[in-house]
JSON list of C-alpha atoms in Angstrom, two decimals:
[
{"chain": "A", "resi": 18, "resn": "MET", "atom": "CA", "xyz": [104.38, 76.73, 76.26]},
{"chain": "A", "resi": 19, "resn": "GLU", "atom": "CA", "xyz": [101.29, 77.55, 74.18]},
{"chain": "A", "resi": 20, "resn": "LEU", "atom": "CA", "xyz": [99.06, 74.77, 72.94]},
{"chain": "A", "resi": 21, "resn": "VAL", "atom": "CA", "xyz": [97.45, 76.90, 70.26]},
{"chain": "A", "resi": 22, "resn": "GLU", "atom": "CA", "xyz": [99.42, 76.94, 67.03]},
{"chain": "A", "resi": 23, "resn": "GLU", "atom": "CA", "xyz": [99.24, 79.73, 64.64]},
{"chain": "A", "resi": 24, "resn": "LEU", "atom": "CA", "xyz": [97.84, 78.74, 61.29]},
{"chain": "A", "resi": 25, "resn": "PRO", "atom": "CA", "xyz": [100.26, 79.25, 58.46]},
{"chain": "A", "resi": 26, "resn": "ASP", "atom": "CA", "xyz": [99.46, 81.80, 55.78]},
{"chain": "A", "resi": 27, "resn": "ALA", "atom": "CA", "xyz": [99.06, 78.95, 53.28]},
{"chain": "A", "resi": 28, "resn": "TYR", "atom": "CA", "xyz": [95.90, 77.79, 55.16]},
{"chain": "A", "resi": 29, "resn": "TRP", "atom": "CA", "xyz": [94.07, 81.04, 54.48]},
{"chain": "A", "resi": 30, "resn": "TRP", "atom": "CA", "xyz": [95.18, 80.94, 50.85]},
{"chain": "A", "resi": 31, "resn": "GLU", "atom": "CA", "xyz": [93.90, 77.37, 50.37]},
{"chain": "A", "resi": 32, "resn": "THR", "atom": "CA", "xyz": [90.56, 78.20, 51.98]},
{"chain": "A", "resi": 33, "resn": "GLY", "atom": "CA", "xyz": [90.04, 81.21, 49.72]},
{"chain": "A", "resi": 34, "resn": "LEU", "atom": "CA", "xyz": [91.12, 79.22, 46.69]},
{"chain": "A", "resi": 35, "resn": "GLY", "atom": "CA", "xyz": [88.59, 76.48, 47.49]},
{"chain": "A", "resi": 36, "resn": "PHE", "atom": "CA", "xyz": [85.77, 79.06, 47.78]},
{"chain": "A", "resi": 37, "resn": "VAL", "atom": "CA", "xyz": [86.66, 80.73, 44.49]},
{"chain": "A", "resi": 38, "resn": "THR", "atom": "CA", "xyz": [86.96, 77.34, 42.76]},
{"chain": "A", "resi": 39, "resn": "SER", "atom": "CA", "xyz": [83.51, 76.40, 44.01]},
{"chain": "A", "resi": 40, "resn": "LEU", "atom": "CA", "xyz": [82.02, 79.66, 42.70]},
{"chain": "A", "resi": 41, "resn": "ILE", "atom": "CA", "xyz": [83.68, 79.14, 39.31]},
{"chain": "A", "resi": 42, "resn": "PHE", "atom": "CA", "xyz": [82.43, 75.53, 39.16]},
{"chain": "A", "resi": 43, "resn": "ILE", "atom": "CA", "xyz": [78.85, 76.55, 39.95]},
{"chain": "A", "resi": 44, "resn": "PHE", "atom": "CA", "xyz": [79.05, 79.30, 37.30]},
{"chain": "A", "resi": 45, "resn": "LEU", "atom": "CA", "xyz": [80.40, 76.96, 34.67]},
{"chain": "A", "resi": 46, "resn": "VAL", "atom": "CA", "xyz": [77.70, 74.32, 35.40]},
{"chain": "A", "resi": 47, "resn": "GLY", "atom": "CA", "xyz": [75.05, 77.02, 35.02]},
{"chain": "A", "resi": 48, "resn": "VAL", "atom": "CA", "xyz": [76.47, 78.24, 31.75]},
{"chain": "A", "resi": 49, "resn": "SER", "atom": "CA", "xyz": [76.76, 74.71, 30.36]},
{"chain": "A", "resi": 50, "resn": "MET", "atom": "CA", "xyz": [73.21, 73.78, 31.39]},
{"chain": "A", "resi": 51, "resn": "SER", "atom": "CA", "xyz": [71.80, 76.83, 29.66]},
{"chain": "A", "resi": 52, "resn": "SER", "atom": "CA", "xyz": [73.45, 75.84, 26.37]},
{"chain": "A", "resi": 53, "resn": "TRP", "atom": "CA", "xyz": [72.03, 73.35, 23.84]},
{"chain": "A", "resi": 54, "resn": "LEU", "atom": "CA", "xyz": [74.31, 70.56, 25.03]},
{"chain": "A", "resi": 55, "resn": "GLY", "atom": "CA", "xyz": [73.34, 71.08, 28.68]},
{"chain": "A", "resi": 56, "resn": "ALA", "atom": "CA", "xyz": [69.65, 71.20, 27.82]},
{"chain": "A", "resi": 57, "resn": "SER", "atom": "CA", "xyz": [70.05, 67.96, 25.88]},
{"chain": "A", "resi": 58, "resn": "LEU", "atom": "CA", "xyz": [71.75, 66.33, 28.90]},
{"chain": "A", "resi": 59, "resn": "LEU", "atom": "CA", "xyz": [68.99, 67.54, 31.21]},
{"chain": "A", "resi": 60, "resn": "SER", "atom": "CA", "xyz": [66.29, 66.12, 28.91]},
{"chain": "A", "resi": 61, "resn": "LEU", "atom": "CA", "xyz": [68.14, 62.84, 28.70]},
{"chain": "A", "resi": 62, "resn": "GLY", "atom": "CA", "xyz": [68.30, 62.69, 32.52]},
{"chain": "A", "resi": 63, "resn": "GLU", "atom": "CA", "xyz": [64.56, 63.59, 32.74]},
{"chain": "A", "resi": 64, "resn": "TRP", "atom": "CA", "xyz": [63.73, 60.84, 30.21]},
{"chain": "A", "resi": 65, "resn": "ILE", "atom": "CA", "xyz": [65.69, 58.28, 32.24]},
{"chain": "A", "resi": 66, "resn": "ILE", "atom": "CA", "xyz": [63.92, 59.32, 35.49]},
{"chain": "A", "resi": 67, "resn": "LYS", "atom": "CA", "xyz": [60.52, 59.06, 33.79]},
{"chain": "A", "resi": 68, "resn": "LYS", "atom": "CA", "xyz": [61.28, 55.48, 32.76]},
{"chain": "A", "resi": 69, "resn": "MET", "atom": "CA", "xyz": [61.87, 54.41, 36.39]},
{"chain": "A", "resi": 70, "resn": "PRO", "atom": "CA", "xyz": [58.67, 52.86, 37.84]},
{"chain": "A", "resi": 71, "resn": "LEU", "atom": "CA", "xyz": [58.29, 54.70, 41.17]},
{"chain": "A", "resi": 72, "resn": "MET", "atom": "CA", "xyz": [60.50, 57.67, 40.51]},
{"chain": "A", "resi": 73, "resn": "SER", "atom": "CA", "xyz": [58.42, 58.81, 37.51]},
{"chain": "A", "resi": 74, "resn": "TYR", "atom": "CA", "xyz": [55.38, 59.50, 39.72]},
{"chain": "A", "resi": 75, "resn": "ILE", "atom": "CA", "xyz": [57.40, 61.32, 42.34]},
{"chain": "A", "resi": 76, "resn": "TYR", "atom": "CA", "xyz": [59.33, 63.35, 39.78]},
{"chain": "A", "resi": 77, "resn": "THR", "atom": "CA", "xyz": [56.22, 64.32, 37.79]},
{"chain": "A", "resi": 78, "resn": "ALA", "atom": "CA", "xyz": [54.33, 65.42, 40.90]},
{"chain": "A", "resi": 79, "resn": "SER", "atom": "CA", "xyz": [57.24, 67.42, 42.28]},
{"chain": "A", "resi": 80, "resn": "LYS", "atom": "CA", "xyz": [57.86, 69.06, 38.89]},
{"chain": "A", "resi": 81, "resn": "GLN", "atom": "CA", "xyz": [54.21, 70.12, 38.71]},
{"chain": "A", "resi": 82, "resn": "ILE", "atom": "CA", "xyz": [54.35, 71.55, 42.24]},
{"chain": "A", "resi": 83, "resn": "SER", "atom": "CA", "xyz": [57.56, 73.41, 41.58]},
{"chain": "A", "resi": 84, "resn": "SER", "atom": "CA", "xyz": [56.16, 74.93, 38.35]},
{"chain": "A", "resi": 85, "resn": "ALA", "atom": "CA", "xyz": [52.98, 75.88, 40.21]},
{"chain": "A", "resi": 86, "resn": "ILE", "atom": "CA", "xyz": [54.86, 77.86, 42.89]},
{"chain": "A", "resi": 87, "resn": "SER", "atom": "CA", "xyz": [57.54, 79.25, 40.61]},
{"chain": "A", "resi": 88, "resn": "PRO", "atom": "CA", "xyz": [57.61, 83.03, 40.41]},
{"chain": "A", "resi": 89, "resn": "ASP", "atom": "CA", "xyz": [57.51, 82.92, 36.59]},
{"chain": "A", "resi": 90, "resn": "GLU", "atom": "CA", "xyz": [54.67, 84.88, 35.07]},
{"chain": "A", "resi": 91, "resn": "ASP", "atom": "CA", "xyz": [54.22, 82.10, 32.50]},
{"chain": "A", "resi": 92, "resn": "SER", "atom": "CA", "xyz": [53.10, 79.64, 35.17]},
{"chain": "A", "resi": 93, "resn": "HIS", "atom": "CA", "xyz": [49.29, 79.52, 35.39]},
{"chain": "A", "resi": 94, "resn": "ALA", "atom": "CA", "xyz": [48.82, 76.52, 37.71]},
{"chain": "A", "resi": 95, "resn": "PHE", "atom": "CA", "xyz": [46.98, 78.71, 40.22]},
{"chain": "A", "resi": 96, "resn": "LYS", "atom": "CA", "xyz": [44.09, 80.47, 38.49]},
{"chain": "A", "resi": 97, "resn": "GLU", "atom": "CA", "xyz": [42.77, 82.68, 41.28]},
{"chain": "A", "resi": 98, "resn": "VAL", "atom": "CA", "xyz": [43.10, 83.25, 45.03]},
{"chain": "A", "resi": 99, "resn": "ALA", "atom": "CA", "xyz": [40.15, 81.86, 46.98]},
{"chain": "A", "resi": 100, "resn": "ILE", "atom": "CA", "xyz": [38.85, 82.18, 50.51]},
{"chain": "A", "resi": 101, "resn": "ILE", "atom": "CA", "xyz": [36.87, 79.17, 51.72]},
{"chain": "A", "resi": 102, "resn": "ARG", "atom": "CA", "xyz": [35.13, 78.22, 54.97]},
{"chain": "A", "resi": 103, "resn": "HIS", "atom": "CA", "xyz": [37.56, 75.82, 56.57]},
{"chain": "A", "resi": 104, "resn": "PRO", "atom": "CA", "xyz": [37.84, 73.93, 58.95]},
{"chain": "A", "resi": 105, "resn": "ARG", "atom": "CA", "xyz": [34.83, 75.10, 60.98]},
{"chain": "A", "resi": 106, "resn": "LEU", "atom": "CA", "xyz": [31.99, 77.57, 60.60]},
{"chain": "A", "resi": 107, "resn": "GLY", "atom": "CA", "xyz": [33.37, 81.08, 61.12]},
{"chain": "A", "resi": 108, "resn": "GLU", "atom": "CA", "xyz": [36.93, 80.16, 60.16]},
{"chain": "A", "resi": 109, "resn": "TYR", "atom": "CA", "xyz": [38.36, 80.79, 56.72]},
{"chain": "A", "resi": 110, "resn": "ALA", "atom": "CA", "xyz": [41.39, 79.68, 54.80]},
{"chain": "A", "resi": 111, "resn": "PHE", "atom": "CA", "xyz": [43.30, 81.08, 51.88]},
{"chain": "A", "resi": 112, "resn": "GLY", "atom": "CA", "xyz": [43.53, 78.77, 48.89]},
{"chain": "A", "resi": 113, "resn": "PHE", "atom": "CA", "xyz": [44.15, 78.74, 45.15]},
{"chain": "A", "resi": 114, "resn": "ILE", "atom": "CA", "xyz": [41.68, 77.68, 42.49]},
{"chain": "A", "resi": 115, "resn": "THR", "atom": "CA", "xyz": [43.48, 75.23, 40.20]},
{"chain": "A", "resi": 116, "resn": "SER", "atom": "CA", "xyz": [40.63, 74.04, 37.95]},
{"chain": "A", "resi": 117, "resn": "THR", "atom": "CA", "xyz": [36.87, 73.73, 37.57]},
{"chain": "A", "resi": 118, "resn": "ILE", "atom": "CA", "xyz": [34.92, 70.54, 37.03]},
{"chain": "A", "resi": 119, "resn": "ILE", "atom": "CA", "xyz": [31.32, 69.52, 36.49]},
{"chain": "A", "resi": 120, "resn": "LEU", "atom": "CA", "xyz": [29.93, 66.95, 38.88]},
{"chain": "A", "resi": 121, "resn": "ARG", "atom": "CA", "xyz": [26.99, 65.02, 37.44]},
{"chain": "A", "resi": 122, "resn": "LYS", "atom": "CA", "xyz": [24.61, 63.63, 40.00]},
{"chain": "A", "resi": 123, "resn": "SER", "atom": "CA", "xyz": [21.18, 62.03, 39.79]},
{"chain": "A", "resi": 124, "resn": "THR", "atom": "CA", "xyz": [19.73, 65.33, 41.05]},
{"chain": "A", "resi": 125, "resn": "GLY", "atom": "CA", "xyz": [21.54, 67.37, 38.41]},
{"chain": "A", "resi": 126, "resn": "ALA", "atom": "CA", "xyz": [24.96, 68.77, 37.77]},
{"chain": "A", "resi": 127, "resn": "GLU", "atom": "CA", "xyz": [26.95, 71.29, 39.72]},
{"chain": "A", "resi": 128, "resn": "GLU", "atom": "CA", "xyz": [30.10, 73.24, 39.03]},
{"chain": "A", "resi": 129, "resn": "LEU", "atom": "CA", "xyz": [32.91, 72.53, 41.52]},
{"chain": "A", "resi": 130, "resn": "CYS", "atom": "CA", "xyz": [36.24, 74.26, 41.82]},
{"chain": "A", "resi": 131, "resn": "CYS", "atom": "CA", "xyz": [39.37, 72.40, 42.82]},
{"chain": "A", "resi": 132, "resn": "VAL", "atom": "CA", "xyz": [40.83, 74.56, 45.59]},
{"chain": "A", "resi": 133, "resn": "TYR", "atom": "CA", "xyz": [44.39, 73.89, 46.83]},
{"chain": "A", "resi": 134, "resn": "VAL", "atom": "CA", "xyz": [44.80, 74.98, 50.45]},
{"chain": "A", "resi": 135, "resn": "PRO", "atom": "CA", "xyz": [48.44, 75.01, 51.58]},
{"chain": "A", "resi": 136, "resn": "THR", "atom": "CA", "xyz": [48.94, 73.55, 55.03]},
{"chain": "A", "resi": 137, "resn": "ASN", "atom": "CA", "xyz": [52.71, 73.75, 55.43]},
{"chain": "A", "resi": 138, "resn": "HIS", "atom": "CA", "xyz": [54.66, 76.33, 53.45]},
{"chain": "A", "resi": 139, "resn": "LEU", "atom": "CA", "xyz": [53.33, 76.22, 49.88]},
{"chain": "A", "resi": 140, "resn": "TYR", "atom": "CA", "xyz": [54.22, 72.80, 48.60]},
{"chain": "A", "resi": 141, "resn": "LEU", "atom": "CA", "xyz": [52.13, 70.73, 51.03]},
{"chain": "A", "resi": 142, "resn": "GLY", "atom": "CA", "xyz": [48.40, 71.07, 51.24]},
{"chain": "A", "resi": 143, "resn": "ASP", "atom": "CA", "xyz": [44.94, 69.72, 50.75]},
{"chain": "A", "resi": 144, "resn": "VAL", "atom": "CA", "xyz": [42.71, 69.76, 47.72]},
{"chain": "A", "resi": 145, "resn": "PHE", "atom": "CA", "xyz": [39.04, 70.47, 48.18]},
{"chain": "A", "resi": 146, "resn": "LEU", "atom": "CA", "xyz": [36.19, 70.29, 45.69]},
{"chain": "A", "resi": 147, "resn": "ILE", "atom": "CA", "xyz": [33.93, 73.21, 46.57]},
{"chain": "A", "resi": 148, "resn": "ASN", "atom": "CA", "xyz": [30.82, 74.54, 44.88]},
{"chain": "A", "resi": 149, "resn": "SER", "atom": "CA", "xyz": [31.86, 77.59, 42.93]},
{"chain": "A", "resi": 150, "resn": "LYS", "atom": "CA", "xyz": [29.04, 79.62, 44.58]},
{"chain": "A", "resi": 151, "resn": "ASP", "atom": "CA", "xyz": [30.62, 78.97, 48.02]},
{"chain": "A", "resi": 152, "resn": "ILE", "atom": "CA", "xyz": [34.00, 80.39, 47.14]},
{"chain": "A", "resi": 153, "resn": "MET", "atom": "CA", "xyz": [34.88, 83.97, 48.00]},
{"chain": "A", "resi": 154, "resn": "ARG", "atom": "CA", "xyz": [37.29, 85.60, 45.54]},
{"chain": "A", "resi": 155, "resn": "PRO", "atom": "CA", "xyz": [39.27, 88.46, 47.10]},
{"chain": "A", "resi": 156, "resn": "ASN", "atom": "CA", "xyz": [40.78, 91.23, 45.07]},
{"chain": "A", "resi": 157, "resn": "LEU", "atom": "CA", "xyz": [44.26, 89.71, 45.23]},
{"chain": "A", "resi": 158, "resn": "SER", "atom": "CA", "xyz": [46.54, 88.49, 42.49]},
{"chain": "A", "resi": 159, "resn": "VAL", "atom": "CA", "xyz": [47.97, 84.98, 42.64]},
{"chain": "A", "resi": 160, "resn": "ARG", "atom": "CA", "xyz": [51.40, 86.47, 43.41]},
{"chain": "A", "resi": 161, "resn": "GLU", "atom": "CA", "xyz": [49.91, 88.38, 46.38]},
{"chain": "A", "resi": 162, "resn": "GLY", "atom": "CA", "xyz": [48.23, 85.18, 47.60]},
{"chain": "A", "resi": 163, "resn": "ILE", "atom": "CA", "xyz": [51.54, 83.31, 47.48]},
{"chain": "A", "resi": 164, "resn": "GLU", "atom": "CA", "xyz": [53.19, 86.10, 49.40]},
{"chain": "A", "resi": 165, "resn": "ILE", "atom": "CA", "xyz": [50.50, 85.86, 52.07]},
{"chain": "A", "resi": 166, "resn": "VAL", "atom": "CA", "xyz": [50.97, 82.13, 52.47]},
{"chain": "A", "resi": 167, "resn": "ILE", "atom": "CA", "xyz": [54.77, 82.29, 52.50]},
{"chain": "A", "resi": 168, "resn": "SER", "atom": "CA", "xyz": [54.85, 85.18, 54.98]},
{"chain": "A", "resi": 169, "resn": "GLY", "atom": "CA", "xyz": [52.56, 83.31, 57.36]},
{"chain": "A", "resi": 170, "resn": "GLY", "atom": "CA", "xyz": [49.81, 85.90, 56.95]},
{"chain": "A", "resi": 171, "resn": "MET", "atom": "CA", "xyz": [52.00, 88.88, 57.79]},
{"chain": "A", "resi": 172, "resn": "SER", "atom": "CA", "xyz": [51.41, 90.51, 54.39]},
{"chain": "A", "resi": 173, "resn": "VAL", "atom": "CA", "xyz": [47.60, 90.32, 54.39]},
{"chain": "A", "resi": 174, "resn": "PRO", "atom": "CA", "xyz": [46.11, 93.69, 53.57]},
{"chain": "A", "resi": 175, "resn": "GLN", "atom": "CA", "xyz": [44.09, 95.37, 56.39]},
{"chain": "A", "resi": 176, "resn": "ILE", "atom": "CA", "xyz": [40.94, 95.31, 54.25]},
{"chain": "A", "resi": 177, "resn": "LEU", "atom": "CA", "xyz": [40.07, 92.55, 51.77]},
{"chain": "A", "resi": 178, "resn": "THR", "atom": "CA", "xyz": [37.32, 93.13, 49.26]},
{"chain": "A", "resi": 179, "resn": "ILE", "atom": "CA", "xyz": [35.44, 90.22, 47.75]},
{"chain": "A", "resi": 180, "resn": "VAL", "atom": "CA", "xyz": [35.09, 90.61, 44.01]},
{"chain": "A", "resi": 181, "resn": "ASP", "atom": "CA", "xyz": [31.97, 89.55, 42.15]},
{"chain": "A", "resi": 182, "resn": "LYS", "atom": "CA", "xyz": [32.59, 86.30, 40.23]},
{"chain": "A", "resi": 183, "resn": "GLN", "atom": "CA", "xyz": [31.18, 87.58, 36.93]},
{"chain": "A", "resi": 184, "resn": "SER", "atom": "CA", "xyz": [33.58, 90.55, 36.80]},
{"chain": "A", "resi": 185, "resn": "ILE", "atom": "CA", "xyz": [36.82, 88.51, 37.05]},
{"chain": "A", "resi": 186, "resn": "LEU", "atom": "CA", "xyz": [36.24, 85.30, 35.10]},
{"chain": "A", "resi": 187, "resn": "SER", "atom": "CA", "xyz": [39.63, 83.67, 34.56]},
{"chain": "A", "resi": 188, "resn": "PRO", "atom": "CA", "xyz": [40.52, 81.98, 31.27]},
{"chain": "A", "resi": 189, "resn": "ARG", "atom": "CA", "xyz": [39.54, 78.49, 32.49]},
{"chain": "A", "resi": 190, "resn": "VAL", "atom": "CA", "xyz": [37.61, 79.07, 35.70]},
{"chain": "A", "resi": 191, "resn": "GLY", "atom": "CA", "xyz": [33.85, 79.54, 35.86]},
{"chain": "A", "resi": 192, "resn": "LYS", "atom": "CA", "xyz": [33.10, 79.36, 32.15]},
{"chain": "A", "resi": 193, "resn": "PHE", "atom": "CA", "xyz": [31.26, 76.05, 32.11]},
{"chain": "A", "resi": 194, "resn": "ASP", "atom": "CA", "xyz": [27.60, 75.82, 31.36]},
{"chain": "A", "resi": 195, "resn": "VAL", "atom": "CA", "xyz": [26.23, 73.41, 33.91]},
{"chain": "A", "resi": 196, "resn": "PRO", "atom": "CA", "xyz": [24.25, 70.84, 31.91]},
{"chain": "A", "resi": 197, "resn": "GLN", "atom": "CA", "xyz": [20.90, 69.72, 33.19]},
{"chain": "A", "resi": 198, "resn": "VAL", "atom": "CA", "xyz": [20.67, 66.00, 33.82]}
]
């Protein structure tokens, strides 16, 4: 007497039918969300989330992070790839310049760059304010920098060349005149 029963042919049919139904459902949701009605529903849902007290902060921050690391060419959250001295002398870290600010002090003003250094994957990291003169700018595009971080450093070129700051000024990085205080 065998304890293992053979599965009826109807079982395999139902399993395949469930898989195909799931694929069709996902496809139809994608098509409907790309239409005007779907986009309206998505904006309504986004508006509702933004009205919630705590959720609005979480949603806004996560949306900014996802747009920053999205592979779209339209996303310009990361301006340049940067190499900074971190955490100790003689050690360096890859980062991304996100903006430039002017810090006014009693001794004068200095230009600082906001450098995002990923610590775990790409969506978690630290933000450092570093004097723009202390940042090394390698000859890497932002896409190549993201690939280096995601691959855990396996796609780093054998030779990196540091490019002179004046030759690669980005649209919003490094164009401030530092006012004298």
